Structures are given as structure tokens and as C-alpha cells.
Coordinates of C-alpha atoms in Angstrom, one line a residue:
M1 CA -7.4 10.5 0.8
G2 CA -10.3 9.1 2.0
D3 CA -12.7 8.3 4.2
H4 CA -16.2 5.4 4.6
E5 CA -19.1 6.1 5.1
T6 CA -21.1 2.4 5.9
A7 CA -23.7 3.1 3.0
R8 CA -21.8 4.5 0.3
E9 CA -18.2 4.7 0.1
T10 CA -17.2 8.7 -0.5
E11 CA -13.9 10.1 -0.6
T12 CA -12.5 13.3 -0.1
A13 CA -10.2 15.9 -1.1
D14 CA -8.4 19.7 -0.6
V15 CA -8.5 20.4 -4.0
L16 CA -10.6 18.8 -6.5
V17 CA -9.6 19.0 -10.4
V18 CA -11.9 17.9 -13.4
G19 CA -9.7 18.0 -16.1
S20 CA -6.1 17.2 -17.4
G21 CA -4.9 19.6 -19.8
I22 CA -2.5 22.8 -18.6
A23 CA -5.3 25.0 -16.4
G24 CA -5.6 21.9 -14.9
C25 CA -2.4 20.8 -14.1
A26 CA -1.1 24.1 -13.3
A27 CA -4.6 24.1 -10.6
A28 CA -3.2 21.0 -9.2
L29 CA 0.4 22.4 -9.0
G30 CA -0.5 25.7 -7.5
A31 CA -2.7 24.3 -4.8
A32 CA 0.0 21.5 -4.1
R33 CA 3.0 24.0 -4.0
N34 CA 0.6 25.4 -0.9
G35 CA 0.5 22.7 1.0
A36 CA -3.2 21.1 -0.4
Q37 CA -3.6 17.3 -0.5
V38 CA -5.0 17.7 -4.7
L39 CA -6.7 15.3 -6.2
V40 CA -7.3 15.0 -10.4
I41 CA -9.2 13.2 -12.4
T42 CA -10.0 13.6 -16.0
K43 CA -11.7 11.3 -18.3
A44 CA -8.5 11.6 -20.5
E45 CA -6.6 7.6 -21.0
R46 CA -3.7 9.4 -22.1
P47 CA -2.5 13.0 -22.6
D48 CA -3.8 13.3 -26.3
G49 CA -7.0 12.5 -24.9
A50 CA -6.8 16.4 -23.7
S51 CA -6.7 19.6 -25.9
T52 CA -3.6 20.6 -24.4
D53 CA -1.7 18.0 -26.3
W54 CA -2.6 19.0 -29.7
A55 CA -1.8 22.5 -28.9
Q56 CA 0.3 23.4 -31.8
G57 CA 1.8 27.1 -32.4
G58 CA 2.7 27.8 -28.7
I59 CA 2.4 30.2 -25.6
T60 CA 2.7 33.9 -26.0
T61 CA 4.9 35.6 -23.8
T62 CA 5.6 39.5 -23.6
R63 CA 8.5 39.8 -24.5
G64 CA 9.4 42.2 -21.4
D65 CA 6.9 44.7 -23.7
P66 CA 2.8 43.7 -21.9
E67 CA 1.4 47.0 -23.5
S68 CA 1.8 45.6 -26.6
L69 CA 0.9 42.4 -26.1
E70 CA -2.2 43.7 -24.4
R71 CA -2.6 46.2 -27.2
D72 CA -3.3 43.0 -29.3
I73 CA -4.9 40.9 -27.9
L74 CA -7.3 43.8 -27.5
A75 CA -7.2 45.0 -31.2
A76 CA -8.0 40.9 -32.0
S77 CA -10.6 40.2 -30.0
D78 CA -12.3 43.4 -32.2
G79 CA -12.0 45.3 -29.1
T80 CA -14.6 42.9 -26.3
A81 CA -11.8 41.3 -24.2
D82 CA -11.9 42.5 -20.7
P83 CA -9.2 44.7 -20.2
D84 CA -8.5 44.2 -16.7
A85 CA -8.3 40.9 -17.4
V86 CA -5.7 41.2 -20.8
E87 CA -3.7 43.0 -17.5
V88 CA -3.9 40.4 -15.9
L89 CA -2.7 38.0 -18.1
V90 CA 0.0 40.0 -19.5
E91 CA 1.2 41.0 -15.4
D92 CA 1.6 37.2 -15.4
A93 CA 2.6 35.7 -18.2
D94 CA 6.8 36.1 -18.6
E95 CA 6.8 34.9 -14.9
A96 CA 4.2 31.6 -14.7
V97 CA 6.0 30.8 -18.3
E98 CA 9.4 31.0 -16.7
D99 CA 8.7 28.9 -13.2
V100 CA 6.7 26.3 -14.2
L101 CA 7.4 25.6 -18.3
V102 CA 11.5 26.7 -18.3
D103 CA 12.7 26.4 -14.5
T104 CA 10.4 23.4 -13.1
L105 CA 9.1 21.5 -16.4
E106 CA 12.3 22.4 -18.1
V107 CA 11.0 22.3 -21.7
G108 CA 13.3 22.4 -24.5
F109 CA 12.1 25.0 -26.5
D110 CA 13.5 25.6 -30.1
S111 CA 15.9 28.3 -29.5
V112 CA 18.3 30.0 -32.2
G113 CA 21.8 29.6 -31.0
E114 CA 24.1 30.2 -27.6
G115 CA 24.0 32.7 -25.5
A116 CA 22.4 33.4 -22.2
T117 CA 18.4 34.8 -21.9
D118 CA 14.7 34.7 -20.1
V119 CA 11.3 35.0 -21.7
G120 CA 10.9 38.4 -20.0
D121 CA 13.6 39.7 -22.1
G122 CA 14.3 38.0 -25.3
G123 CA 18.0 37.9 -25.0
D124 CA 19.4 40.8 -23.5
D125 CA 21.1 40.6 -20.4
D126 CA 20.3 39.1 -17.3
D127 CA 22.2 36.8 -15.0
D128 CA 19.9 35.6 -13.6
A129 CA 18.0 33.7 -17.0
A130 CA 16.6 30.3 -16.6
T131 CA 17.6 29.3 -19.8
A132 CA 21.6 30.1 -20.2
D133 CA 22.1 27.8 -23.1
A134 CA 20.0 29.4 -25.7
D135 CA 18.4 32.5 -27.1
F136 CA 14.6 31.2 -28.1
D137 CA 13.1 31.1 -30.8
Y138 CA 10.3 33.4 -31.1
A139 CA 7.8 32.6 -33.2
R140 CA 5.7 35.2 -34.5
E141 CA 1.6 34.5 -35.4
A142 CA -1.7 36.3 -36.9
A143 CA -2.8 40.1 -34.7
H144 CA 0.4 39.2 -33.3
S145 CA 3.0 42.9 -34.4
E146 CA 6.3 41.0 -33.2
P147 CA 7.2 37.5 -32.7
R148 CA 7.0 36.5 -29.3
I149 CA 6.1 33.2 -29.2
L150 CA 7.9 30.3 -27.9
H151 CA 7.2 27.0 -29.4
V152 CA 8.4 22.8 -29.7
D153 CA 8.0 23.0 -33.3
A154 CA 4.4 22.9 -34.3
S155 CA 3.6 19.8 -31.0
T156 CA 3.9 22.5 -28.3
G157 CA 1.5 21.0 -26.2
T158 CA 3.0 18.2 -26.4
H159 CA 6.1 18.7 -25.2
I160 CA 4.1 20.9 -22.1
L161 CA 2.1 18.5 -21.1
R162 CA 3.2 15.4 -21.3
P163 CA 6.4 16.1 -18.6
F164 CA 3.2 18.3 -16.8
L165 CA 1.9 15.5 -16.0
N166 CA 5.0 13.2 -15.5
Y167 CA 5.7 15.6 -13.0
L168 CA 2.9 16.0 -11.2
D169 CA 2.6 12.1 -10.7
A170 CA 5.3 12.0 -8.7
H171 CA 4.1 14.9 -7.0
D172 CA 3.6 12.9 -3.0
R173 CA 0.6 15.7 -3.1
V174 CA -1.5 15.6 -6.0
E175 CA -2.8 12.2 -7.3
I176 CA -3.9 11.7 -11.0
R177 CA -6.7 9.5 -11.8
E178 CA -7.7 8.7 -15.5
D179 CA -10.8 7.3 -17.2
T180 CA -12.7 8.7 -14.5
A181 CA -15.4 11.4 -15.8
A182 CA -17.9 13.4 -13.5
L183 CA -20.8 13.1 -14.0
E184 CA -22.9 16.0 -11.5
L185 CA -21.4 18.5 -8.9
L186 CA -22.4 17.9 -5.8
T187 CA -23.9 21.4 -4.5
H188 CA -26.2 22.9 -1.2
E189 CA -27.5 25.2 -0.7
G190 CA -26.3 27.2 -3.2
R191 CA -22.4 25.6 -2.6
V192 CA -20.2 23.7 -4.5
H193 CA -19.0 20.2 -2.1
G194 CA -17.2 18.1 -5.4
V195 CA -18.7 15.5 -7.7
L196 CA -20.0 12.3 -8.8
S197 CA -18.0 10.7 -10.5
D198 CA -18.9 7.5 -12.7
E199 CA -16.5 5.2 -10.1
A200 CA -19.6 3.3 -9.8
P201 CA -23.4 2.4 -10.8
R202 CA -25.0 5.0 -9.0
G203 CA -22.1 7.5 -8.9
H204 CA -19.2 7.7 -6.4
P205 CA -19.5 10.4 -4.1
I206 CA -16.1 12.9 -4.2
Y207 CA -15.9 15.5 -1.7
A208 CA -13.9 18.7 -2.0
G209 CA -12.8 21.9 0.3
T210 CA -12.4 23.3 -3.7
T211 CA -13.2 22.0 -7.0
I212 CA -11.6 23.6 -10.1
L213 CA -13.1 22.7 -13.7
A214 CA -10.6 22.2 -16.2
T215 CA -13.0 20.5 -18.7
G216 CA -11.2 22.2 -22.0
G217 CA -13.7 23.1 -25.5
I218 CA -16.4 21.9 -27.1
G219 CA -14.9 20.3 -30.3
A220 CA -17.3 17.7 -30.2
L221 CA -20.8 19.7 -31.1
Y222 CA -19.4 19.9 -34.6
T223 CA -19.0 18.1 -37.3
R224 CA -14.9 19.0 -38.4
S225 CA -13.2 19.6 -34.5
T226 CA -9.2 20.2 -34.0
N227 CA -10.4 19.3 -30.2
P228 CA -10.2 15.7 -29.2
E229 CA -13.4 14.0 -29.1
N230 CA -14.2 14.4 -26.2
A231 CA -14.3 17.8 -25.7
T232 CA -18.2 17.7 -25.0
G233 CA -18.8 20.9 -22.5
D234 CA -18.8 19.1 -19.6
G235 CA -17.3 21.7 -17.1
I236 CA -19.3 24.1 -18.6
A237 CA -22.7 22.3 -19.0
M238 CA -22.5 20.6 -14.9
A239 CA -21.5 24.5 -14.2
A240 CA -24.4 25.8 -15.8
L241 CA -27.1 23.0 -14.1
A242 CA -25.8 23.7 -11.0
G243 CA -26.6 27.3 -11.7
A244 CA -23.6 29.1 -12.6
A245 CA -23.1 32.4 -14.3
V246 CA -22.0 31.5 -18.4
D247 CA -21.2 34.8 -20.4
D248 CA -19.7 35.3 -24.4
M249 CA -21.4 31.5 -25.4
E250 CA -21.6 33.0 -29.1
Y251 CA -18.3 33.2 -29.7
V252 CA -17.2 30.3 -31.0
Q253 CA -13.6 30.6 -33.2
F254 CA -13.0 28.7 -36.2
H255 CA -9.6 28.3 -36.9
P256 CA -9.0 29.0 -40.9
T257 CA -6.6 26.5 -41.8
A258 CA -7.3 22.7 -40.9
Y259 CA -6.3 20.0 -43.4
A260 CA -9.5 19.7 -45.5
G261 CA -10.4 16.5 -45.9
E262 CA -13.3 15.6 -46.8
A263 CA -14.7 15.2 -50.3
R264 CA -16.0 18.4 -52.0
R265 CA -16.5 19.2 -55.6
P266 CA -13.3 19.4 -57.7
S267 CA -11.2 22.1 -57.9
K268 CA -10.5 24.2 -61.4
R269 CA -6.6 22.9 -61.7
S270 CA -6.8 19.7 -61.1
G271 CA -10.3 18.5 -61.5
E272 CA -10.2 16.0 -58.5
A273 CA -11.2 16.3 -55.1
T274 CA -9.2 15.4 -52.2
E275 CA -9.8 12.5 -50.1
A276 CA -11.6 11.9 -47.4
G277 CA -10.1 11.7 -43.7
E278 CA -9.9 13.7 -40.2
P279 CA -9.1 17.3 -40.1
F280 CA -6.2 18.3 -38.5
L281 CA -4.8 21.5 -37.6
L282 CA -2.3 23.3 -39.7
S283 CA -0.6 25.9 -37.2
E284 CA -1.0 29.1 -37.4
A285 CA 2.8 29.6 -37.0
L286 CA 3.1 28.3 -41.2
R287 CA 1.9 31.7 -42.2
G288 CA 3.9 33.6 -39.6
E289 CA 7.0 32.1 -41.3
G290 CA 5.8 33.2 -45.0
A291 CA 2.7 30.3 -46.5
L292 CA 0.6 31.7 -48.4
L293 CA -3.0 30.8 -48.9
R294 CA -4.3 30.4 -52.6
N295 CA -7.5 29.7 -54.4
A296 CA -8.6 27.1 -56.6
D297 CA -7.4 29.3 -59.4
G298 CA -3.7 29.6 -58.3
E299 CA -5.0 33.4 -56.6
R300 CA -3.1 34.7 -53.5
F301 CA -6.6 36.6 -51.9
M302 CA -5.7 37.3 -48.4
P303 CA -4.5 40.8 -49.7
D304 CA -7.9 41.9 -51.4
Y305 CA -9.7 40.7 -47.5
H306 CA -7.4 42.4 -45.1
E307 CA -4.2 44.5 -45.0
D308 CA -2.5 42.3 -42.8
A309 CA -3.5 39.7 -44.9
E310 CA -2.8 35.9 -44.4
L311 CA -2.2 37.9 -40.7
A312 CA -5.2 39.4 -40.4
P313 CA -7.0 37.8 -37.3
R314 CA -8.3 34.5 -37.3
D315 CA -12.1 35.3 -37.9
V316 CA -11.3 37.0 -41.0
V317 CA -8.9 34.8 -42.0
A318 CA -11.9 31.9 -41.7
R319 CA -14.7 33.4 -43.9
A320 CA -12.1 34.5 -46.3
V321 CA -11.4 30.8 -46.5
A322 CA -14.8 29.8 -46.8
S323 CA -15.5 32.0 -49.3
E324 CA -13.0 31.2 -51.3
R325 CA -13.8 27.4 -51.2
D326 CA -17.4 28.7 -52.2
A327 CA -16.7 30.1 -55.5
T328 CA -14.2 28.8 -56.8
G329 CA -13.6 24.7 -55.1
E330 CA -10.6 25.0 -53.1
V331 CA -8.3 26.3 -50.6
V332 CA -4.6 25.3 -50.4
L333 CA -2.1 26.4 -48.1
D334 CA 1.0 27.3 -49.7
V335 CA 4.3 26.5 -47.8
S336 CA 7.0 26.8 -51.0
P337 CA 8.0 30.0 -49.4
L338 CA 9.3 28.3 -46.1
E339 CA 11.6 25.2 -45.5
F340 CA 8.0 23.0 -44.2
E341 CA 10.6 19.9 -43.7
A342 CA 12.8 22.2 -42.0
E343 CA 11.0 24.1 -39.9
F344 CA 8.5 21.6 -39.3
P345 CA 9.1 18.6 -38.9
D346 CA 6.2 17.1 -37.2
L347 CA 4.0 19.0 -39.4
A348 CA 5.9 17.8 -42.7
A349 CA 5.7 14.3 -41.4
T350 CA 2.1 14.4 -40.3
C351 CA 1.2 15.4 -44.0
R352 CA 3.4 12.9 -45.3
D353 CA 1.1 10.5 -43.1
R354 CA -1.6 11.5 -44.6
G355 CA -0.5 11.1 -48.5
I356 CA -0.3 14.5 -48.6
D357 CA 2.6 15.4 -51.9
G358 CA 4.2 18.9 -52.6
E359 CA 4.1 22.1 -51.2
E360 CA 0.0 22.6 -51.5
I361 CA -2.2 21.4 -48.2
P362 CA -6.1 21.5 -49.1
V363 CA -7.0 23.5 -46.2
A364 CA -10.7 24.4 -44.7
P365 CA -12.1 26.3 -41.4
C366 CA -12.4 23.6 -38.3
E367 CA -14.4 25.0 -34.6
H368 CA -11.3 25.7 -32.4
F369 CA -12.3 27.4 -29.7
L370 CA -14.7 28.0 -27.4
C371 CA -14.1 32.0 -26.4
G372 CA -16.9 32.1 -23.5
G373 CA -17.7 29.6 -20.7
V374 CA -18.5 29.4 -16.9
D375 CA -18.2 33.7 -16.3
V376 CA -14.9 33.3 -13.3
D377 CA -12.9 36.4 -12.2
E378 CA -9.0 37.2 -11.8
Y379 CA -8.6 33.9 -9.3
G380 CA -11.2 31.8 -11.8
R381 CA -14.1 31.8 -9.1
T382 CA -17.5 31.2 -10.5
S383 CA -20.5 32.8 -9.3
L384 CA -21.0 29.7 -6.8
D385 CA -19.5 29.5 -3.8
R386 CA -16.4 26.7 -3.6
L387 CA -16.0 26.8 -7.3
Y388 CA -13.6 27.3 -9.9
A389 CA -12.7 26.9 -14.1
V390 CA -10.0 27.7 -15.9
G391 CA -8.9 27.2 -19.2
E392 CA -11.4 26.6 -22.4
C393 CA -14.3 26.3 -19.9
S394 CA -13.9 29.2 -18.5
R395 CA -14.7 32.6 -19.5
T396 CA -12.0 35.0 -18.1
G397 CA -12.6 37.8 -20.3
V398 CA -9.5 37.9 -21.6
H399 CA -10.9 37.1 -25.5
G400 CA -13.5 38.9 -26.0
A401 CA -15.0 37.6 -29.2
N402 CA -11.9 36.6 -30.6
R403 CA -9.3 35.1 -29.7
L404 CA -5.2 36.2 -30.5
A405 CA -3.3 33.2 -31.7
S406 CA -1.5 31.5 -29.0
T407 CA -2.6 32.8 -25.5
S408 CA -5.2 29.9 -25.1
L409 CA -1.9 27.5 -23.1
L410 CA -0.9 31.3 -21.7
E411 CA -4.4 31.5 -20.1
G412 CA -5.0 28.1 -18.9
L413 CA -1.5 28.3 -17.1
V414 CA -1.7 31.7 -15.4
W415 CA -5.5 31.1 -14.3
G416 CA -4.7 27.4 -13.7
L417 CA -1.9 28.8 -11.5
R418 CA -4.2 31.4 -9.8
A419 CA -7.3 29.2 -8.8
G420 CA -4.9 26.7 -7.0
E421 CA -3.2 29.4 -4.7
H422 CA -6.1 31.4 -4.1
A423 CA -7.6 27.9 -3.9
V424 CA -5.7 26.7 -0.7
T425 CA -5.9 30.3 1.0
T426 CA -10.0 30.2 1.1
G427 CA -8.8 27.5 4.1
A428 CA -12.1 25.4 2.6
A429 CA -12.6 22.0 4.0
P430 CA -14.6 18.9 2.6
E431 CA -18.3 18.9 3.8
V432 CA -20.6 15.8 3.5
V433 CA -23.3 16.2 1.9
E434 CA -26.3 14.2 1.1
A435 CA -25.7 12.6 -2.8
P436 CA -28.0 12.4 -5.0
E437 CA -28.2 8.6 -6.4
L438 CA -28.3 7.9 -9.8
R439 CA -30.1 5.4 -11.1
N440 CA -28.9 2.3 -14.0
S441 CA -32.5 0.3 -13.9
D442 CA -33.6 0.6 -17.3
P443 CA -32.7 -1.6 -20.7
E444 CA -30.3 -0.8 -22.5
L445 CA -30.2 2.2 -25.0
P446 CA -32.0 1.4 -28.2
E447 CA -29.6 0.7 -31.0
R448 CA -27.2 3.8 -31.8
F449 CA -29.3 6.0 -29.6
A450 CA -26.4 8.4 -28.5
T451 CA -24.8 8.3 -31.8
E452 CA -27.9 9.4 -33.9
K453 CA -28.3 12.0 -31.3
A454 CA -25.2 13.2 -31.7
I455 CA -25.1 13.3 -35.2
R456 CA -28.3 15.5 -35.3
L457 CA -26.7 18.0 -33.3
K458 CA -24.0 18.3 -34.8
R459 CA -25.4 18.8 -37.8
T460 CA -27.6 21.4 -36.2
M461 CA -24.2 23.3 -35.2
D462 CA -22.8 22.8 -38.7
E463 CA -26.0 24.5 -40.5
C464 CA -26.7 27.0 -37.8
L465 CA -24.0 27.9 -35.3
G466 CA -20.8 28.0 -37.7
L467 CA -18.5 30.9 -39.2
E468 CA -21.3 32.6 -40.2
R469 CA -25.5 32.7 -38.3
D470 CA -28.4 33.6 -39.7
L471 CA -30.1 34.8 -36.9
D472 CA -33.7 33.2 -37.7
E473 CA -31.7 30.1 -38.7
V474 CA -30.4 30.8 -34.9
A475 CA -34.0 30.2 -33.5
R476 CA -34.5 27.0 -35.7
A477 CA -31.7 25.8 -34.1
G478 CA -33.0 26.1 -30.5
G479 CA -35.7 24.5 -31.1
V480 CA -34.1 21.4 -32.9
L481 CA -31.6 21.2 -30.0
R482 CA -34.3 22.2 -27.2
R483 CA -35.9 18.6 -28.6
L484 CA -33.0 16.5 -28.5
K485 CA -32.1 17.6 -25.0
G486 CA -35.3 16.8 -24.0
E487 CA -35.1 12.9 -25.4
V488 CA -31.7 12.8 -24.0
D489 CA -32.8 13.8 -20.5
A490 CA -35.5 11.4 -20.3
Y491 CA -32.7 8.1 -20.7
V492 CA -30.3 10.1 -18.7
R493 CA -32.6 10.1 -15.4
T494 CA -32.9 6.4 -15.5
R495 CA -29.0 5.5 -16.8
T496 CA -25.7 6.2 -15.6
A497 CA -23.8 5.7 -19.3
R498 CA -20.7 8.0 -19.1
D499 CA -22.0 8.4 -23.3
L500 CA -25.1 10.3 -22.0
Y501 CA -23.7 12.2 -19.9
E502 CA -21.3 13.1 -22.8
L503 CA -24.4 14.0 -25.0
R504 CA -26.1 15.7 -22.2
N505 CA -23.2 18.2 -21.3
A506 CA -23.2 18.7 -25.4
S507 CA -26.8 19.8 -25.5
V508 CA -26.8 21.6 -23.0
T509 CA -23.5 23.7 -23.5
A510 CA -25.2 23.7 -27.7
L511 CA -28.4 25.2 -26.5
L512 CA -26.1 28.1 -24.3
I513 CA -24.9 28.8 -27.6
A514 CA -27.7 29.0 -29.4
R515 CA -29.2 30.8 -27.3
A516 CA -26.4 33.6 -26.7
A517 CA -26.4 33.8 -30.6
S518 CA -30.1 35.1 -30.8
E519 CA -29.9 37.6 -28.1
N520 CA -27.0 38.8 -29.8
P521 CA -27.6 40.9 -33.1
E522 CA -24.8 42.8 -33.7
S523 CA -21.3 40.9 -35.5
K524 CA -18.5 40.3 -34.0
G525 CA -15.1 38.8 -34.0
C526 CA -16.1 35.1 -33.7
H527 CA -20.2 36.0 -33.9
Y528 CA -21.3 36.9 -37.7
V529 CA -24.6 38.0 -38.2
V530 CA -25.3 37.4 -41.5
G531 CA -29.7 37.8 -41.8
G532 CA -32.5 37.2 -40.0
G533 CA -33.9 38.4 -37.0
S534 CA -36.9 39.3 -39.2
G535 CA -39.4 38.6 -35.9
E536 CA -40.9 36.0 -38.0
T537 CA -39.7 33.7 -36.4
E538 CA -39.6 33.7 -32.1
P539 CA -35.6 33.5 -30.6
P540 CA -35.5 30.1 -28.8
K541 CA -35.8 30.2 -25.1
T542 CA -33.4 27.8 -24.3
G543 CA -30.7 26.9 -21.1
P544 CA -30.5 24.4 -19.1
A545 CA -33.4 25.3 -17.0
D546 CA -34.9 23.6 -19.9
D547 CA -35.9 20.1 -19.2

């Protein structure tokens, strides 16, 4: 890869992948297997800079019953998932998991004994079984009708991503470039030709036959999130600014059981507030194995909210936890019904490191996953020519208004492979077009500019676009976010700095969420409307075009 101009260094690749989580890795693998020279650029400097590395529960399979998994996905989505997209997912699921994770990467999924099995049949007889030494220990999580989730303790993402990156590092048709951010898409007449990266003060042009966005989620838009701190919605914002269609942006999923590390009013039982600390996820697999949710009075409350109790869909459990925290002061996850230390040693160690003793862990809802994103088809193609999007930054239609547990890794794997393979079949070659030159001419930013703007953005999202939404408050948020974006844009025009571009991307993505929420008065899944919409406050006319 590499190609030079006298005035400005440029670079070419057959396929350019932006992001290094499971979706980006799968896209790179799919393209490289089919003969493409692939460049992967990623902001991350370590594997834990990607959301995949933070994934706990596991990756779902069908266990030979795709119809059952399809029913569960549709039910969890409150009937809003795209049936055609769900069919693609379940049809490709077992083959993708077995081919890439079991056969190629040899991920050591937890097992329960000896004997032949494969991903598709859960242990019936199959002479070609990929895992001939052990039966998988399939877990069950919320809204799944049966155990079908492969896992490695409660650190599955780490055990998938790190060997994936190592495998690609050794591949002679793949280059992975860390600590490299994409700042802008290079476009000409509705076609995407690559990106400008931050490797040069004026921006470094990278031209590609096909560009695949795999930039992850939006957790940095909220104060509490299970995402890495660099999850600023980059791919969504860049694609939207270039004119790509986005959809389902109002559906922001909150996980019901993240460690409640922030100080709060005393509980009725102990009279003490929990010590401050960063949130971390307490996998849904804990509730799948029997952990219970209790309020500050020691009462188990989920049976009062849903017939499936702790295994109800995530949006239901998250709102119930928030309600009980408001009413009683605290909610804890009681792990006494299971062998916590033995069954979940990684999580148990994390709890010990945080000074959490005993069998009751304080929990609260926490931003977790965006169900919408850049609108794509069954191959990950966006509305812009030669631009694909995969993983959390994309909207495949699989999740609808609410994601079923342990489907995100599978979606990233399946659509990543499909996008990478399809990108090669198009035969698109890199075309060098005129690239804008970014400016970096003005004095330094005012002290704490980016920090203070990020705090304002997070506060607005927390207050107006969280678990429950009042449409009048959503309208107010649109105005605040639009003004904030304008303030950030004024500096982005004359300064090339990653944190500024991340703040711009976060503000664009936040505006897209606010606009989608303002236009949808119906409660569905993650988008839960509690009031407003009186007409007294005009809904915000927000979006990437509002400069």
C-alpha cells in the first residue's frame, strides 16, 4: 500500500476498515480471504480501546434451532426488528461462529465435559464437529427462551478480540494501524473514496476502493456507560455529514445492571451511600444463572414488573431498576443463589478490586448500546456508493427498538464478514480525488474548552434522552445540542485536533438522537415516552446539516 504525490503524500488500499472491534476485524478477514489488500485504522492503542473487548456475556448461536432464536429476537424488539435482517443473522450465525471463532481463532469457549459437539447442534452427534474435545457450556440470558450463548467466563469479548487482532497482525494482506483517527470521509459526487486521517497536520488522505466503517458505539455521549471513553459516534457522524441515511437513532439501550459506583442517598438498610467509582457491567448471564434483583428493603421486585422477572427484556428491567432506586434508594444484584466466585471468577475479581464485599452488588442502569445507526442492507452497504458500515455504528434492522442479549457480537461478526466479502466482489479500485486540506492555524483552544462542552453534552443527554423521555424536554435538548454543535464547529474549521473532531462527532450524533426521539411519540423498547409533546415547545429541527 502506498502511492505518492509531490505536493501531498497519499495512500491507497483495496479495502479500508475504520475500527478494530469484532465487526472491523471480521470485515478485514472477509476482504483479505478474498484477495484484497486491507488497511485497518483504529483510534485504539490497545484492545481494550474497542467495545468488543468490554463485552462480557457472550455470543449467541442457534443451537440448530434458528426459528427459536428468530422468535426471541423479534419478541425482545417489541415487534420492531426487520424480519429479513433477523433471518440473515440466524441463517449465517452458526457457520460464522464455527468458521471464524472456533476453527480459525480457536477461542476457548467454556465447556462442561468431554465429548463431541458443534455450534449448530449443541452436542448431538456430528463427525465433523469443530470442537471435538468438549461440550460447550451454553448460557441463558434475559429474553432468551433457552441456553444458547457461548462464553468465556464473563469476559468473552476479550477472549475473542485479542486472538482476532493477533491473527490479522500475522496476515500478509492486512495492515493494522493503531492510534489513528479518521476525521472526514473523502467524497465526490455521492461516492466515498476513503478518509482523511489525523496522521498529518492538514489531514492524511487514504484512498480505498471500498471504505467500511466499524467505529462502535456512542457511550461517551452519556455520563455513565459500559463503553470505552472513545466511543463518540464517529462513524455515524462522518457518514451522516457525508449524506448517508441513518435510522432508529432514538433507540439507545441501557443495561439494567451496571455497578452503581456513584454516591447517592443512603439506603434504608445500611444508612450508607456506596463509595464513588466508575461503572462496570455485571453480565446478564448472572441473572441467567439465578442472581436476583432486590431493592433497599431487601424485596425482590421484578416479578411485580414482568412475568419473566429478572429475565425480562432489558428495557423493562432497566426501567424497573430505576424506579426501585428512586423509591427506595438502592437496588442490589444478589448473587447468593449461584457460585459467584467459581462460575464468574473474572467478575468476582473485579468486584474485589472495587472493594465490593459480600453477595449484594449495588447496580443501576447505564448506557450500553445504540440499536440504530447508519442504515445498511444485508451486505452492510450504506446509501452512499462504496461506503459500508458494520457493528454498532450500523443499523441493520436486527435489533429494532431493543436488542436481545448477546446478539451484538454475532451481528458484528456476521455483517463484518458479509461486508468484507461483498466489498471485494464489487471490484472497486481506489480513485484519487481532490482531498480537502484541514487547517491548524489558530491559537490553542481556550482552557478546558473540550472538557466543558463534553460535560454539557453529557448532562443534556442524561437529563433529556435517557431511560425515559419527555418530548418537551427532548425539544429543549435539541436546542441546547444545536447551539453546542455550532460552538464546536467554529473551532473545528481552523483546528485539526482529535478531541475536537470527537466532540463534533458526539454533538452530531446527539442531535440525530434528539431529532429521532422528537419525531417518535410512541413508546417502543428503549424509547420510552412519559409525557410532553404538547405543542408548546416546537420539536427541534436538528441534524448534521444544521451548521
